[in-house]
GROMACS .gro file of C-alpha atoms in nm:
model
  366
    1UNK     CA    1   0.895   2.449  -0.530
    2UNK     CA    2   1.059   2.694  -0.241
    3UNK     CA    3   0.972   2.677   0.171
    4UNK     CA    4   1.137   2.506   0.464
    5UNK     CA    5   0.989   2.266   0.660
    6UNK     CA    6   0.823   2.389   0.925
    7UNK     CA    7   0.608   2.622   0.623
    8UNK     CA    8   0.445   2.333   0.495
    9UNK     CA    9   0.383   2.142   0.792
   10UNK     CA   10   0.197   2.468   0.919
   11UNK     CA   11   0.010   2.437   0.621
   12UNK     CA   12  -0.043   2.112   0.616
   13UNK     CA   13  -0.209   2.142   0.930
   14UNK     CA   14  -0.503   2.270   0.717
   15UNK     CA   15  -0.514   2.052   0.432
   16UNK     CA   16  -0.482   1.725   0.578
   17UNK     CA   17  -0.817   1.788   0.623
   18UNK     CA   18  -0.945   1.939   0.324
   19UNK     CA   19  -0.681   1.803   0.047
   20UNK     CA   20  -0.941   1.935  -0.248
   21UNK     CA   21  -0.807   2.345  -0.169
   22UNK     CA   22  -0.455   2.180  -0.235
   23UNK     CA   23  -0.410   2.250  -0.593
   24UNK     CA   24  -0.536   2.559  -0.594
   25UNK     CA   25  -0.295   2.663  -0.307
   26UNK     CA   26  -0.054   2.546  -0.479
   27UNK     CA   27  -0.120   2.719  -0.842
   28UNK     CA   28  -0.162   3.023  -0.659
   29UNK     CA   29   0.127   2.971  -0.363
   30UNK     CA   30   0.440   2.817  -0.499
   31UNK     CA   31   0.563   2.905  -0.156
   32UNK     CA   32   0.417   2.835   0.171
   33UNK     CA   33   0.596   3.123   0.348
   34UNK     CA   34   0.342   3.330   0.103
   35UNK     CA   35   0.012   3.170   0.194
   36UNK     CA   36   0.074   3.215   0.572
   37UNK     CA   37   0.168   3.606   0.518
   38UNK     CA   38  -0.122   3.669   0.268
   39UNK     CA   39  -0.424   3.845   0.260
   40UNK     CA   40  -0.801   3.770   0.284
   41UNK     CA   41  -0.855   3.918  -0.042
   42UNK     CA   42  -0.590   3.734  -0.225
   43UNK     CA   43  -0.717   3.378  -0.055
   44UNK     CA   44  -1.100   3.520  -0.218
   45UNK     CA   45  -0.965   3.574  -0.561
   46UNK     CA   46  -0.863   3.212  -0.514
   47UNK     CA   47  -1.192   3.131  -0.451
   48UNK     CA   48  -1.196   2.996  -0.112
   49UNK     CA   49  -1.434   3.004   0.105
   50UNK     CA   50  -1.357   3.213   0.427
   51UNK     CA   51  -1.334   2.897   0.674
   52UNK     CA   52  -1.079   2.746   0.419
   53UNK     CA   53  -0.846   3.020   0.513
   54UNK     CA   54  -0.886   3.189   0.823
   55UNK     CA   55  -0.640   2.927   1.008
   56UNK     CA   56  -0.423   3.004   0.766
   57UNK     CA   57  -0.378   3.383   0.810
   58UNK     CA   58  -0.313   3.280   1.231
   59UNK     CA   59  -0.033   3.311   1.356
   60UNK     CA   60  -0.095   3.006   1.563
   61UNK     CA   61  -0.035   2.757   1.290
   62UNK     CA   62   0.304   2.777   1.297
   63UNK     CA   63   0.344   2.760   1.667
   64UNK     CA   64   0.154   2.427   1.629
   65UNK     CA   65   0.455   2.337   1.351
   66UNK     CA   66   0.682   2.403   1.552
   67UNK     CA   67   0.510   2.134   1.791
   68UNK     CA   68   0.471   1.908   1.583
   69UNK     CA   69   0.831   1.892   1.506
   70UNK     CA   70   0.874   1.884   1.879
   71UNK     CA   71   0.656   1.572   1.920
   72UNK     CA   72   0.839   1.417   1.624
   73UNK     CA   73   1.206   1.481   1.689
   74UNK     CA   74   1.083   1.252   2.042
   75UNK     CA   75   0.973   0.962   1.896
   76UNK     CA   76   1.253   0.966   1.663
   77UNK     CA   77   1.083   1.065   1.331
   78UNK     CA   78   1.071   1.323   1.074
   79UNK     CA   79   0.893   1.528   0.882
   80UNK     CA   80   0.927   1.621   0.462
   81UNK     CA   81   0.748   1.926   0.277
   82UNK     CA   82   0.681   1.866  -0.048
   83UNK     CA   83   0.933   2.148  -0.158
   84UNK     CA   84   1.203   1.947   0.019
   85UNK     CA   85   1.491   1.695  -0.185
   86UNK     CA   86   1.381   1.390   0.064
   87UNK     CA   87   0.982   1.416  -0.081
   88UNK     CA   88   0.888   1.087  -0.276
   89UNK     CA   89   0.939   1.183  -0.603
   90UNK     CA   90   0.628   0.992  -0.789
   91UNK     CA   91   0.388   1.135  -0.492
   92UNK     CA   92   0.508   1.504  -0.545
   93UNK     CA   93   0.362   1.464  -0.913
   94UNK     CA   94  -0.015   1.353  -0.815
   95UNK     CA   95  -0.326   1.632  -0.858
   96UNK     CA   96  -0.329   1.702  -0.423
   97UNK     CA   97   0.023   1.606  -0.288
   98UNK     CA   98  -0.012   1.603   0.064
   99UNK     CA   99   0.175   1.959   0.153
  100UNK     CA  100   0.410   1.779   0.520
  101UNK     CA  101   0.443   1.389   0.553
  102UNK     CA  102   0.549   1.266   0.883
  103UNK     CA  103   0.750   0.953   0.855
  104UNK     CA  104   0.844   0.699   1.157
  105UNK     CA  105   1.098   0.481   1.024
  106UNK     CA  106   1.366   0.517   0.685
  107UNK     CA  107   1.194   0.753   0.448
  108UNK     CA  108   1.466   0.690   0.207
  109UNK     CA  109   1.158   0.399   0.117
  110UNK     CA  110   0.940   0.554  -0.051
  111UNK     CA  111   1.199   0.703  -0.284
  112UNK     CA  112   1.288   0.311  -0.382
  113UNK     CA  113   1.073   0.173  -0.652
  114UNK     CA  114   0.748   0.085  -0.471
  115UNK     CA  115   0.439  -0.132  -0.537
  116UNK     CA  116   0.129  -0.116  -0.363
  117UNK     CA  117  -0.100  -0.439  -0.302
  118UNK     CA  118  -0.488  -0.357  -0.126
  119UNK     CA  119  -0.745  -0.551  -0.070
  120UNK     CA  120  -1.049  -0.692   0.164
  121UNK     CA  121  -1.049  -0.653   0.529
  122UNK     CA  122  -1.203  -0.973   0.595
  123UNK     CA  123  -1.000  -1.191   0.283
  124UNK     CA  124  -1.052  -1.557   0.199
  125UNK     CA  125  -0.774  -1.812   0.257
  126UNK     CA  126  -0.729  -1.782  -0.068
  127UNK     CA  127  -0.671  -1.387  -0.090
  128UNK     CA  128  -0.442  -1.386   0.235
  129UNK     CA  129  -0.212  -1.672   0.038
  130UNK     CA  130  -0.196  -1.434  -0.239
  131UNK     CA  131  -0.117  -1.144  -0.056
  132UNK     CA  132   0.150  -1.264   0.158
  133UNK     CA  133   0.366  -1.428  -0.129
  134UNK     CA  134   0.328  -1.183  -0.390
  135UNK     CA  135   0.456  -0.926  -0.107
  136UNK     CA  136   0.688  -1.159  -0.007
  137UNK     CA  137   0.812  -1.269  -0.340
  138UNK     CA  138   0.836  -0.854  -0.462
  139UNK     CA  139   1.012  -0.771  -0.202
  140UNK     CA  140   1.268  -1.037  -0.197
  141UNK     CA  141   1.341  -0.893  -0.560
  142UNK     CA  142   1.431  -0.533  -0.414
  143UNK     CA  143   1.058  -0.363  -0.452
  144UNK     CA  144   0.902  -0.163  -0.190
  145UNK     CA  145   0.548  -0.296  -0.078
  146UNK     CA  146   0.283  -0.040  -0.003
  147UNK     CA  147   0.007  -0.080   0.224
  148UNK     CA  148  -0.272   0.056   0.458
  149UNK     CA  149  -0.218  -0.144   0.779
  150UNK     CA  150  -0.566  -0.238   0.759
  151UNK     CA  151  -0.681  -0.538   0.870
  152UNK     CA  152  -0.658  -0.826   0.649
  153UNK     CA  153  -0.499  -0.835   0.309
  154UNK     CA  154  -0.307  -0.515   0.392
  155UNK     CA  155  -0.182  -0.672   0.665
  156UNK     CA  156  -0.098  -0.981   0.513
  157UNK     CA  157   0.063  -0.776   0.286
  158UNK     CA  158   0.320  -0.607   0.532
  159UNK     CA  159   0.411  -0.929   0.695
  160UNK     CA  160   0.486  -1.138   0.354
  161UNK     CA  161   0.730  -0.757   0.285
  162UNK     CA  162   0.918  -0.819   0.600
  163UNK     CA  163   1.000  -1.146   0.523
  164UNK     CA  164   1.225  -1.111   0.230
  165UNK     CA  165   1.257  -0.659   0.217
  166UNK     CA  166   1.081  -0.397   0.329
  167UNK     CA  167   0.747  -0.220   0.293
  168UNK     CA  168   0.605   0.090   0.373
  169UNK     CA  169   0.256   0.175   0.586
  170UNK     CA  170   0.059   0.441   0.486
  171UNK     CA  171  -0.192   0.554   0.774
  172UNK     CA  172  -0.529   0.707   0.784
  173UNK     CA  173  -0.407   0.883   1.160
  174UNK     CA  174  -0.122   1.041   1.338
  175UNK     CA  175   0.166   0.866   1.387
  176UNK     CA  176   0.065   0.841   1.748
  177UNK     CA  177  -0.264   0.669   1.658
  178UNK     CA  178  -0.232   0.251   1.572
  179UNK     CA  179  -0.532   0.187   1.373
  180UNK     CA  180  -0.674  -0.095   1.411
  181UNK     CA  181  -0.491  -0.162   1.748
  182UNK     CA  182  -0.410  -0.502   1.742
  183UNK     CA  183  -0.130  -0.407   1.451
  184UNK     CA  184   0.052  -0.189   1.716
  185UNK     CA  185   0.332  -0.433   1.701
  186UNK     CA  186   0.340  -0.524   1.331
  187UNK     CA  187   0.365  -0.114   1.320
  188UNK     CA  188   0.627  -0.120   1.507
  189UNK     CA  189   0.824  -0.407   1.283
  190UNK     CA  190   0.768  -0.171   0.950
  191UNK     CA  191   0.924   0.112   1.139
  192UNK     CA  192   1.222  -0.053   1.231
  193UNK     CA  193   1.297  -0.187   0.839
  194UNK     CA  194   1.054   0.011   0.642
  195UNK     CA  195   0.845   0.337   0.707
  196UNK     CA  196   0.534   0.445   0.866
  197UNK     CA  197   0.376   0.766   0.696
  198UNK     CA  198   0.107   0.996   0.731
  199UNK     CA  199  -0.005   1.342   0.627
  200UNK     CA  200  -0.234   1.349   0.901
  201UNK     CA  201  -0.064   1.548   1.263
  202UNK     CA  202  -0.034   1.379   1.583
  203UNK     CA  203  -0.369   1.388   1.763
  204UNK     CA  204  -0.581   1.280   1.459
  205UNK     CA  205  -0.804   0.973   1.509
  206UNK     CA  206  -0.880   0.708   1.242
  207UNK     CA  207  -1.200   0.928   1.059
  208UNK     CA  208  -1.385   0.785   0.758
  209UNK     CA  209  -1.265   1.071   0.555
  210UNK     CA  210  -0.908   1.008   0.599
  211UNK     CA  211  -0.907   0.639   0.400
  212UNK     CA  212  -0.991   0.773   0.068
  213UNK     CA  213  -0.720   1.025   0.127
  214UNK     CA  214  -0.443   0.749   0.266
  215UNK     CA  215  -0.562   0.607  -0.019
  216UNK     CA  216  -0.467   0.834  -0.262
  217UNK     CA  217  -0.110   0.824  -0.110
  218UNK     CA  218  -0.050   0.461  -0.109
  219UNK     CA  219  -0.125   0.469  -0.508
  220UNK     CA  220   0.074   0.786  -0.583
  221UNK     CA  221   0.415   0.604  -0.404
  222UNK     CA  222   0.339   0.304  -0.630
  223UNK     CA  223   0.494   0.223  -0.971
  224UNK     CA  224   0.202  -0.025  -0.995
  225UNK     CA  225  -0.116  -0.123  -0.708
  226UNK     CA  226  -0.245  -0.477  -0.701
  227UNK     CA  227  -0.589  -0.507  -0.601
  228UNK     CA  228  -0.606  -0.909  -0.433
  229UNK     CA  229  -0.977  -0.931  -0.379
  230UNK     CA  230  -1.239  -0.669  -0.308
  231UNK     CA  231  -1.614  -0.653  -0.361
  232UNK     CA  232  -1.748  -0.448  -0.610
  233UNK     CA  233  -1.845  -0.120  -0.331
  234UNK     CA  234  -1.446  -0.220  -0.153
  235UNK     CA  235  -1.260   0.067  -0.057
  236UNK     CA  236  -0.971  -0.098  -0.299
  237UNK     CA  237  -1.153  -0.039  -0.584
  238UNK     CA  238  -1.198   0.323  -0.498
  239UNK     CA  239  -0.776   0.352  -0.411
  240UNK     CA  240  -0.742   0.191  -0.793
  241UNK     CA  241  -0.945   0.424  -0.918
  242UNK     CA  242  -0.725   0.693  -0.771
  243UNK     CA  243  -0.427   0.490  -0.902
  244UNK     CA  244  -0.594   0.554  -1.286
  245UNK     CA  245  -0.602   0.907  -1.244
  246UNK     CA  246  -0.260   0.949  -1.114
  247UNK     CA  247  -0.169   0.705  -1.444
  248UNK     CA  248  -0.045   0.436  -1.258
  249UNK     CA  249  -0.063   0.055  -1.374
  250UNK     CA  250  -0.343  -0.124  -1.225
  251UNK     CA  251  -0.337  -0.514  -1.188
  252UNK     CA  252  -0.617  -0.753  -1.001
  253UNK     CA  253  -0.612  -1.112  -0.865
  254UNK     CA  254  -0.912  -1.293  -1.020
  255UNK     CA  255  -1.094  -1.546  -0.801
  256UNK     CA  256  -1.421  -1.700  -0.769
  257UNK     CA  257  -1.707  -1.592  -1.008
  258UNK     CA  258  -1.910  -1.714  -0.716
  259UNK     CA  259  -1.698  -1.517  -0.454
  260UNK     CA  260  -1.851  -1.159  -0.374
  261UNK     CA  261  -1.486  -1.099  -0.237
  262UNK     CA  262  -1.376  -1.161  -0.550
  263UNK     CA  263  -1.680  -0.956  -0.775
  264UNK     CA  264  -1.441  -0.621  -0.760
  265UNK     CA  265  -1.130  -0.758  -0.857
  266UNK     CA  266  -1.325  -0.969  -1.170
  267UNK     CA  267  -1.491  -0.634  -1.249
  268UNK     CA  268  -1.129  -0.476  -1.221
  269UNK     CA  269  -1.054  -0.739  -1.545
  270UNK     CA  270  -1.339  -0.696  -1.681
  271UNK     CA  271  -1.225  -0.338  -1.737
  272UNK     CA  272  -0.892  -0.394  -1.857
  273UNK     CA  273  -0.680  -0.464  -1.542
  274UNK     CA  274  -0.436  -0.687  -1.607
  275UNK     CA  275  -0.498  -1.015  -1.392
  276UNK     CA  276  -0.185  -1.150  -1.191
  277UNK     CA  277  -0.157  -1.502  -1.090
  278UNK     CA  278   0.198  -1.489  -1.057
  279UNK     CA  279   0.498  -1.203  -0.943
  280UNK     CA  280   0.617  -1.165  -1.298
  281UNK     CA  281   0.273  -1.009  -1.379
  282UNK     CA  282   0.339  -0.777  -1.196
  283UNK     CA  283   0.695  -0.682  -1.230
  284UNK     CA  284   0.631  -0.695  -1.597
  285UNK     CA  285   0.419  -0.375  -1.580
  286UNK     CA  286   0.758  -0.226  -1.443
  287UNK     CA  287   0.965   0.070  -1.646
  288UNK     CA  288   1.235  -0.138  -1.827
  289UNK     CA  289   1.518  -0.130  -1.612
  290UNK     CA  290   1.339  -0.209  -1.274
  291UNK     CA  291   1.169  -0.505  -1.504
  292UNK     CA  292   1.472  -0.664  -1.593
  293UNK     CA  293   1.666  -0.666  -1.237
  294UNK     CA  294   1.350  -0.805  -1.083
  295UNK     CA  295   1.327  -1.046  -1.347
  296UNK     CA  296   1.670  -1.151  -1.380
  297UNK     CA  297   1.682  -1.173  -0.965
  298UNK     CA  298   1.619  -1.551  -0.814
  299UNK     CA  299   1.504  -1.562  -0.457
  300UNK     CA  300   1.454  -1.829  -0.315
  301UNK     CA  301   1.666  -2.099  -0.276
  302UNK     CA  302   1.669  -2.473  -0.184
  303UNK     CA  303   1.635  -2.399   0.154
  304UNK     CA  304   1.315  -2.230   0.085
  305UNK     CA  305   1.182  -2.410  -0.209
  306UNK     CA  306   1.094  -2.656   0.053
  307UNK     CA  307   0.697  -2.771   0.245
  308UNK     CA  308   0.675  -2.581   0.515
  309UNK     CA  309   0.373  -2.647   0.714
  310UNK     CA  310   0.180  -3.029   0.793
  311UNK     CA  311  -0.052  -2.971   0.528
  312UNK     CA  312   0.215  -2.884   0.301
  313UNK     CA  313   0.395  -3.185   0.371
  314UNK     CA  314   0.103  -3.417   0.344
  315UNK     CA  315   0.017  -3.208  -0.014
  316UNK     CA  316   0.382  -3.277  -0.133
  317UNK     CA  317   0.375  -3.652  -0.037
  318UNK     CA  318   0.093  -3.725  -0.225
  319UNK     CA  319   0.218  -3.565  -0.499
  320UNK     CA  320   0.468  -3.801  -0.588
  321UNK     CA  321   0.605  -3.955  -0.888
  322UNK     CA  322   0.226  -4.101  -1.029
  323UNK     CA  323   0.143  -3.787  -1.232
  324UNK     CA  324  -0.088  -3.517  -1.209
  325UNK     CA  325  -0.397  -3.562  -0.920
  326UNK     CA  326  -0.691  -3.372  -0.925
  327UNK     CA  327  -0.775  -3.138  -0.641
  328UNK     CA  328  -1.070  -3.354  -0.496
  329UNK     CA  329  -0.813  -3.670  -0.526
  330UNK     CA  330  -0.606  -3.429  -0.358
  331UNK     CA  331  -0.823  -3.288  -0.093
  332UNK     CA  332  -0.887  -3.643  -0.010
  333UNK     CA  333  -0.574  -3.809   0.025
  334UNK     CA  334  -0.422  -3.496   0.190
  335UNK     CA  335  -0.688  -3.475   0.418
  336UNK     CA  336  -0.690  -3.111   0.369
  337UNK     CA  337  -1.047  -2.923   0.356
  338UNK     CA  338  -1.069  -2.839  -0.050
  339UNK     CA  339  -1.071  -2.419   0.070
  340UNK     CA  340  -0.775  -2.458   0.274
  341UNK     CA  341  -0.603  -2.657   0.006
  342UNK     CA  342  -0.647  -2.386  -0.312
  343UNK     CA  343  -0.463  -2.159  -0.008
  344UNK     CA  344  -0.225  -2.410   0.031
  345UNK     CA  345  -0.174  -2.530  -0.305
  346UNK     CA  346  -0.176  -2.142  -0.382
  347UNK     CA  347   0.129  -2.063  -0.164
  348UNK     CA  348   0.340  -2.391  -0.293
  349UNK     CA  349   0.271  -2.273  -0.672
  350UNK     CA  350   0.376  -1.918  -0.609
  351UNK     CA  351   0.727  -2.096  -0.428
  352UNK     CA  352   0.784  -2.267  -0.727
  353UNK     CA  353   0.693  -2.616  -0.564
  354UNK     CA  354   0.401  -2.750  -0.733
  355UNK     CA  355   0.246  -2.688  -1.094
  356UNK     CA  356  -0.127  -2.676  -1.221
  357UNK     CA  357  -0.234  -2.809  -1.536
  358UNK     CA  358  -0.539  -2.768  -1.745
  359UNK     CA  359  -0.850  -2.948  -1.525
  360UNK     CA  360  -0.738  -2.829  -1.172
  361UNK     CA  361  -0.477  -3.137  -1.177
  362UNK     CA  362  -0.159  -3.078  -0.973
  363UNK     CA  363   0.175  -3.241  -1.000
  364UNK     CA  364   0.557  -3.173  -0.822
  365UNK     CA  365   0.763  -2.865  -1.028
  366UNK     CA  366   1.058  -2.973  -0.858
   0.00000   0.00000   0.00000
C-alpha cells in the first residue's frame, strides 16, 4: 500500500467511526490520496451510501489531519498509516485495519511479539491473581502484553507487564481522553515503557461503539489473547471471537463451575480453547522460535522466588516439612479466608513456590 501520513489520518477521520466501509475503501482505494480526490460516482459504484462519503470528498478533512498532527507532535506522540514501514505488521493483515493509529509512547511495541490477556471488569481475587502473574511472568520472558485499560483484569493486566517488560494499551478514545479516569496515572506508566494506541482522534469520548472496535485491535496485535474470566454475555468473549476470525490462538482460564465470572471462560473450553493454568500454556501456542526463547528464558530468581506479603508468609510457614495440607487445614492454620487463599495460593504456584496435588492438598516446591 502507497500514501503518506497525513492521507490516512484524513481518512481515518471517517472510519474510526464506521470501520465496516474499511475494506471496501480499501479494495477499491489502494491509495488514500485517491479516495480524497475522487468522485461521487466512483464512491456509488462502491456502494456507499452518500453520508459514508461526503466528508470524504471535503476539503476540510485534511485540514483537520493536519491538526491532528499538530495536537500530537505536542504531547510528544505520533501517528502511523497503515501504508507506512512503522504499522504493526500482524494488525495490517486483519479484515478492517484501522486506516491512522495514534500512538503515545514507543510504537516500536506493537511490532514485538505481543499477547493479549482480557477479562471481567469487576474480577474475583482469584482472576486478578491470574492476571497479574501471567502478565507479569510473559513479560519478564520478552512478550508484549496487550490490554484495554479497563477496569479490572485489564488493568491488572498492565500493572503485572510493568513489572518485569512492557505492555501496550489499546483505547476505546483519543489519546487525550483517560477512560476510566482513575487509570490516568497507570496510563501514564505504559507510555513511558510501553505504548498507548488508538485509532480514534483527539476529542473522541469513551462511546459504546468504540469497545468492540478497540477490541478488534487488541486481538489483531496479538500472537495469542487470553481470556481470564468473563461471563458468558462479557465483552471478552466478543474480543475472542474477533481473535477467531483474524485466526489467532485463543486460550481461557477455567474457574469455578459455580462462578458466573467464570461461565464464559468454561464455555470458551468447552469450545475448544485451550485452558491455561500456567505461562507455558500459553507460550506454547507461540510460532516455534518465539516458543523456544520464552521457554528456554528463567525469570525469576531467588530473590523473587521468595513470600512476599503476611499472608504469604503465614501460607509458607505452615507449609513446612509435614507433607501436603489440604486447603481447609490450610485456610485454618493460616488464618487466611479460603477465597483469599486460592488468590494467594494462586500467585505462590504461578512463582514457582508452592505445588498442588490431586485433592486440593498443597505442599513447598522449593
Amino acid at each position: 500500500m502507497t500514501g503518506n501520513g497525513v492521507d490516512w489520518i484524513a481518512l481515518g477521520l471517517i472510519t474510526a467511526e464506521c470501520p465496516r466501509i474499511i475494506p471496501r475503501l480499501l479494495s477499491f482505494f489502494p491509495d488514500p490520496a485517491d479516495a480524497l480526490r475522487s468522485t461521487p460516482e466512483e464512491f456509488g459504484r462502491l456502494g456507499l451510501a452518500e453520508s459514508q462519503f461526503k466528508d470524504i470528498l471535503s476539503g476540510a478533512l485534511l485540514e483537520r489531519a493536519d491538526e491532528e498532527t499538530g495536537l500530537l507532535r505536542s504531547m510528544g506522540g505520533r501517528a502511523v498509516g497503515l501504508g507506512e514501514p512503522d504499522y504493526p505488521a500482524l494488525l495490517k493483515h486483519i479484515p478492517d485495519p484501522p486506516l491512522a493509529l495514534y500512538c503515545l509512547g514507543d510504537p516500536g511495541a506493537w511490532n514485538e511479539p505481543v499477547v493479549g490477556i482480557v477479562g471481567a471488569r469487576k474480577p474475583s481475587p482469584y482472576g486478578r491473581a491470574v492476571a497479574e502473574n501471567l502478565a507479569r511472568e510473559l513479560a519478564g520472558r520478552g512478550l508484549v502484553v496487550a490490554s484495554g485499560l479497563a477496569e479490572g483484569i485489564d488493568t491488572r493486566a498492565h500493572v503485572g507487564a510493568m513489572e518485569t517488560g512492557r505492555t501496550i494499551a489499546v483505547l476505546g478514545t483519543g489519546l487525550d481522553t483517560c477512560y476510566p479516569r482513575q487509570n490516568r496515572r497507570l496510563a501514564e506508566k505504559i507510555a513511558a515503557t510501553g505504548a498507548l494506541i488508538t485509532e480514534f482522534p483527539f476529542g473522541s469520548e469513551p462511546r459504546g461503539k468504540h469497545f468492540p472496535q478497540r477490541n478488534r485491535l487488541i486481538s489483531g496485535l496479538s500472537l495469542a489473547l487470553v481470556v481470564v474470566e468473563a461471563s458468558l454475555k462479557s465483552g471478552s468473549l466478543i474480543t475472542a471471537g474477533l481473535a477467531l476470525e483474524q485466526n489467532r490462538e485463543v486460550l481461557a482460564v477455567p474457574g469455578a463451575i459455580t462462578s458466573t465470572l467464570s461461565s464464559g471462560t468454561n464455555a470458551l473450553i468447552q469450545a475448544g480453547a485451550k485452558p491455561v493454568t500456567r505461562w507455558q500454556d500459553v507460550v506454547e501456542e507461540l510460532p516455534g522460535s518465539l516458543r523456544n526463547m520464552a521457554l528456554e528464558s528463567e525469570r525469576c530468581g531467588p530473590a523473587e522466588a521468595a513470600p512476599r506479603s503476611g499472608e504469604e508468609k503465614r501460607v509458607w510457614g505452615c507449609l513446612g516439612a509435614g507433607g501436603p495440607v489440604h486447603i481447609d487445614e490450610l485456610a485454618s492454620r493460616a488464618d487466611v479466608p479460603l477465597p483469599d487463599l486460592l488468590a494467594v495460593l494462586l500467585d505462590m504456584e504461578l512463582r514457582g513456590l508452592v505445588r498442588q496435588s490431586p485433592g486440593k492438598y498443597y505442599t513447598r516446591s522449593l
